[in-house]
XYZ file of C-alpha atoms in Angstrom:
283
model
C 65.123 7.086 -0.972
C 65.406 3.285 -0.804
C 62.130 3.155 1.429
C 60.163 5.906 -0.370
C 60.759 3.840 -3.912
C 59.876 0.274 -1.735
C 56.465 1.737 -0.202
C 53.306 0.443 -2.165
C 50.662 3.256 -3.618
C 47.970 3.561 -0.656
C 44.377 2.393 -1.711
C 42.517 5.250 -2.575
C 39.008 5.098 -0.227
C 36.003 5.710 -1.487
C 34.633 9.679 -0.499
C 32.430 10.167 2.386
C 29.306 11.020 -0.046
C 29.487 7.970 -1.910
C 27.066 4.920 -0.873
C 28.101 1.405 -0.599
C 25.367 -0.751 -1.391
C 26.843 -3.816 0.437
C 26.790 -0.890 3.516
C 24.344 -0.948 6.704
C 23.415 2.676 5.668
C 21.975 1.715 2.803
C 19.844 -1.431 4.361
C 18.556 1.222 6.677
C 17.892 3.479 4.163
C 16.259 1.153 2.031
C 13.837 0.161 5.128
C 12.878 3.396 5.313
C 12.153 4.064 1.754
C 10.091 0.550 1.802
C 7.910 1.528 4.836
C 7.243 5.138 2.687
C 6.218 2.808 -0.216
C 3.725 0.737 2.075
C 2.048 3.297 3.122
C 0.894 4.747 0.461
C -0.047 1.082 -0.676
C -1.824 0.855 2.505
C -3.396 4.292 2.784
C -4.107 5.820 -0.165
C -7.427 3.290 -0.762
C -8.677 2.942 2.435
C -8.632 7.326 2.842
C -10.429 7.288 -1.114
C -13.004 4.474 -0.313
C -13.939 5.641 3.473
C -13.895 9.330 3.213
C -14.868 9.763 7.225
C -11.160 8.041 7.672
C -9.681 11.132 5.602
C -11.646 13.545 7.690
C -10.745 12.280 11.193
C -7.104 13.845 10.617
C -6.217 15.528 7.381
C -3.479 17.545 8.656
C -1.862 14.387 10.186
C -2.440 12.977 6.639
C -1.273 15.673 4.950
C 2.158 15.807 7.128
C 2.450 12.163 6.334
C 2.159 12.483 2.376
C 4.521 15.643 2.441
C 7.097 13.375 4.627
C 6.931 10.121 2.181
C 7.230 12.670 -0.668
C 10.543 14.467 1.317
C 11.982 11.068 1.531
C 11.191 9.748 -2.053
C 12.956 13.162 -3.131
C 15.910 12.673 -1.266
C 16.357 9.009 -2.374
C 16.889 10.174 -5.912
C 19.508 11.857 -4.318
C 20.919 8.657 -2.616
C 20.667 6.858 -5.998
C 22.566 9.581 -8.056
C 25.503 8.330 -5.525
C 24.953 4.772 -4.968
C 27.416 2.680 -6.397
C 28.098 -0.248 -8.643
C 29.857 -2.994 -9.859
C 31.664 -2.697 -12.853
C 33.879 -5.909 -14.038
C 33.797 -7.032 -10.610
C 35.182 -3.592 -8.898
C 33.245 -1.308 -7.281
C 32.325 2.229 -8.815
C 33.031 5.490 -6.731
C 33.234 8.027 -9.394
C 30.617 10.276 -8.909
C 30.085 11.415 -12.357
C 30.058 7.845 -13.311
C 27.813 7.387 -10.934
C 25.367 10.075 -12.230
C 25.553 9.181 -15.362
C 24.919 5.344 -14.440
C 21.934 6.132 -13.093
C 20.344 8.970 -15.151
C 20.670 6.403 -17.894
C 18.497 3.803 -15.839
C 14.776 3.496 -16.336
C 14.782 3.816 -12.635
C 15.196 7.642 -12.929
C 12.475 7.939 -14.819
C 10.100 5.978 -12.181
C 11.398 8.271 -9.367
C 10.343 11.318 -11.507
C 7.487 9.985 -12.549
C 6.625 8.827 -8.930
C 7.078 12.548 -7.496
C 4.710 14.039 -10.033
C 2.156 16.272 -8.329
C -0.995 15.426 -9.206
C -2.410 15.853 -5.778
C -2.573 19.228 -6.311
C -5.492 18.694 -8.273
C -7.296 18.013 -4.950
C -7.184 21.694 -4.754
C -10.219 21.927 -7.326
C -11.882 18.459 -7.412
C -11.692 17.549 -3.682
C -10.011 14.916 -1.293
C -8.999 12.298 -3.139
C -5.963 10.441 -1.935
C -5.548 8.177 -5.133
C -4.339 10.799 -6.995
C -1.131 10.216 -5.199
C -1.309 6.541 -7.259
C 1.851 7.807 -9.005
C 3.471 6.718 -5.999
C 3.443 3.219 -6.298
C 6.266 3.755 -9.301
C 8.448 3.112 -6.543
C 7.461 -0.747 -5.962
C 10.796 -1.698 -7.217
C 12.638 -0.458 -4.022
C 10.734 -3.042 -1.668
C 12.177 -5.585 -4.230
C 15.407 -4.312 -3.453
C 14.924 -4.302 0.081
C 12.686 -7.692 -0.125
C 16.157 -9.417 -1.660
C 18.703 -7.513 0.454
C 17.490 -8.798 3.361
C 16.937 -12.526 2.034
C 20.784 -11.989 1.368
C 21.577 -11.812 4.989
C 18.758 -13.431 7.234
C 20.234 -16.539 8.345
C 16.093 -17.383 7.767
C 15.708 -17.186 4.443
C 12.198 -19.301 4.872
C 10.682 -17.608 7.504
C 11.177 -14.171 5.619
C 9.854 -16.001 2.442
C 6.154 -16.617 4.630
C 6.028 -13.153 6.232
C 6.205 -11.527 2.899
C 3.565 -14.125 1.196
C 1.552 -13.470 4.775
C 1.816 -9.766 4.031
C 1.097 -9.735 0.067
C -2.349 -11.371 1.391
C -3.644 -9.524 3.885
C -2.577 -6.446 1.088
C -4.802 -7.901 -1.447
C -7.135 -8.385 1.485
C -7.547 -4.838 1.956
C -7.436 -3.738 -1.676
C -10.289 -6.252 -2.462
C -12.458 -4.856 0.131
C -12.018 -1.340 -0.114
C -12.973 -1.968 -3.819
C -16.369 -3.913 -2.603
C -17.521 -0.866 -0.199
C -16.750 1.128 -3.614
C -18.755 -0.545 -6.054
C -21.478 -1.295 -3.120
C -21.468 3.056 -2.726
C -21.713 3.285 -6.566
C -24.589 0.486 -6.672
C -25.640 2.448 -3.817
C -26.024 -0.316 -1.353
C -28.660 -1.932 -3.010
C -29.197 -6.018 -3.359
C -27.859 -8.770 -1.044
C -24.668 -8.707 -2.743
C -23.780 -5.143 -1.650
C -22.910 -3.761 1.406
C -24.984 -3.672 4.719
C -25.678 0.203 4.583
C -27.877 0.448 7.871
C -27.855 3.273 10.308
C -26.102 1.945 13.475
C -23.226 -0.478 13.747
C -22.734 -1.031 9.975
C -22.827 2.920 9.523
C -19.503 3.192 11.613
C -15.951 3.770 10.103
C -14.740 0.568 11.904
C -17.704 -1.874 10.834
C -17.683 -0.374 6.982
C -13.333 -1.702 7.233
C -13.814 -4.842 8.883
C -17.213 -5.891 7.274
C -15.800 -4.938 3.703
C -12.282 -6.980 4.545
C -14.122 -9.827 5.814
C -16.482 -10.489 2.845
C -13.190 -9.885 0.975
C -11.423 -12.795 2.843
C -14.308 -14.928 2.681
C -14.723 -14.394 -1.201
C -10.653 -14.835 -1.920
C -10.764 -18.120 0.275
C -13.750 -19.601 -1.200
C -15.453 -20.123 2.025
C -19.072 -19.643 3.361
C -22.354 -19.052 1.236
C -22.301 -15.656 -0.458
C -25.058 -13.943 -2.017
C -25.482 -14.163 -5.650
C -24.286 -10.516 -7.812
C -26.832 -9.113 -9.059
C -25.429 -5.971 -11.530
C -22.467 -6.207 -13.945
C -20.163 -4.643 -12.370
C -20.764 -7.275 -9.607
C -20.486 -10.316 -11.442
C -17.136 -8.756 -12.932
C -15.385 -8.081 -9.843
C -16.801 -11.668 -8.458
C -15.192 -12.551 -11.458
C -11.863 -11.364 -10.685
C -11.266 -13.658 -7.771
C -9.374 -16.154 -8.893
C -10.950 -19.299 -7.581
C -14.618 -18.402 -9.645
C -12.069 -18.074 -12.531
C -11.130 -21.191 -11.959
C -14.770 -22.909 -11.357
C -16.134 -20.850 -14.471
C -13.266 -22.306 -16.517
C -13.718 -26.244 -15.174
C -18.001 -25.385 -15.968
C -16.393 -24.444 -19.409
C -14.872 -27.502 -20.005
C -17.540 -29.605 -18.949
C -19.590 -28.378 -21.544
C -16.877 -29.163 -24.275
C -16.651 -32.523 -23.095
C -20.572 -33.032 -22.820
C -20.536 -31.092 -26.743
C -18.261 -33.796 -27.683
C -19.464 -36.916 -26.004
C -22.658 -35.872 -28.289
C -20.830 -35.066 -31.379
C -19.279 -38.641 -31.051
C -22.665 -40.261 -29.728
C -24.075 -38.750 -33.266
C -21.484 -39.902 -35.568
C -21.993 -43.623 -34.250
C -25.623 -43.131 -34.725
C -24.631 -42.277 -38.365
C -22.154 -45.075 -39.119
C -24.587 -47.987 -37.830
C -27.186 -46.081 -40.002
C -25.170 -47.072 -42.861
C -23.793 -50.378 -41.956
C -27.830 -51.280 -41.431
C -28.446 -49.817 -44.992
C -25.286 -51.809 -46.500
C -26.167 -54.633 -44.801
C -29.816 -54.710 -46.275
C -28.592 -53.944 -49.953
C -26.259 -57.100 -50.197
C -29.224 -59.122 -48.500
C -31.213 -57.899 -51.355
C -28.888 -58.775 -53.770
């Protein structure tokens, strides 16, 4: 009796269907939701602005959306049983759990995310970007993006892959948008693209030569050709070094305005110290 009263309570562990996330299961899993998010960041404007790409393989494609979907779907499920820190201890209830996360605005972005609005290629075609919904679920390469700053021994070195990466994305956005606006221009004027039968006509050239001019307009470098329409000047516009220049050519012009304004007003005053000057003579 002695030893039963003298033996401490065990420590309950957590169930089997409960997720730590200080856990290597959910680092993986997070990876794998992360390289789901990517591409869809990385696919889903190349396939709407290069059509051909689509074509080459849509059942490939289509197995691919239908497996990112599959995983997004089952990573509500991982969520629902994820658990948390509450005043410094670690939460394994599972209806707290539930509950912890239904109430998070991070439910509603996974719903959101899985909405099916690529169905509606059924009637109006192939178009990929209706799957746009997808990039709701951003926030989990965050997650993953910090997790694994929390245990690199690199910290640095993961810092300039990521910035490396975020470029070459906006890269590729950029110039999928410019073969876009060139098609809806439809290729005409310097500005646009090269549409020539031959090398610029193939899948590979339309990519590269659309990234390139992209590169060479975010980096400033090399003579490009002057926009010509509206909607050119306004994605010219959105690089953010011709911000810049368009806002120093701003200022330039307030400065010149008021080196003139001030140039006039001492005009003025000598006007009248001349005029003053002459009265008292007179006098």
């Amino acid at each position: 009796m002695g030893n039963r009263r003298g033996r401490r309570p065990r420590r309950q562990k957590p169930p089997k269907t409960v997720v730590n996330p200080d856990e290597d299961f959910y680092y993986y899993w997070l990876m794998l939701v992360s390289f789901c998010v990517l591409y869809n960041l990385w696919t889903l404007i190349v396939r709407q602005s290069l059509p051909e790409l689509q074509a080459l393989a849509p059942g490939t494609w289509f197995a691919l959306d239908c497996s990112t979907d599959f995983i997004f779907f089952l990573d509500i499920l991982v969520q629902f049983r994820t658990g948390y820190l509450e005043q410094g201890l670690m939460v394994y209830n599972t209806r707290k759990l539930a509950g912890h996360y239904f109430k998070s605005k991070f439910f509603y972005l996974d719903l959101f995310a899985l909405l099916p609005l690529d169905l509606l290629q059924l009637s109006l075609g192939s178009n990929p970007m209706l799957r746009f919904l997808r990039f709701l679920k951003l926030y989990r390469i965050y997650n993953f993006y910090y997790m694994v700053e929390s245990r690199t021994v690199y910290p640095n070195f993961w810092r300039v892959i990521n910035l490396i990466h975020i470029l070459l994305l906006l890269a590729h956005w950029f110039g999928c948008f410019y073969y876009l606006l060139s098609e809806a221009e439809s290729f005409r004027g310097d500005w646009a693209y090269p549409h020539r039968p031959g090398e610029y006509a193939t899948l590979t050239r339309k990519y590269l030569g659309s990234v390139y001019w992209s590169t060479l307009t975010l980096t400033t470098i090399g003579d490009l050709p002057t926009p010509e329409t509206n909607a050119e000047v306004a994605i010219d516009l959105e690089n953010p070094e011709n911000r810049e220049k368009s806002g120093e050519n701003n200022n330039e012009i307030d400065e010149k305005d008021k080196v003139d304004e001030e140039n006039e007003e001492n005009k003025v005053d000598d006007l009248d110290k001349k005029r003053s000057f002459r009265v008292s003579d007179e006098g």
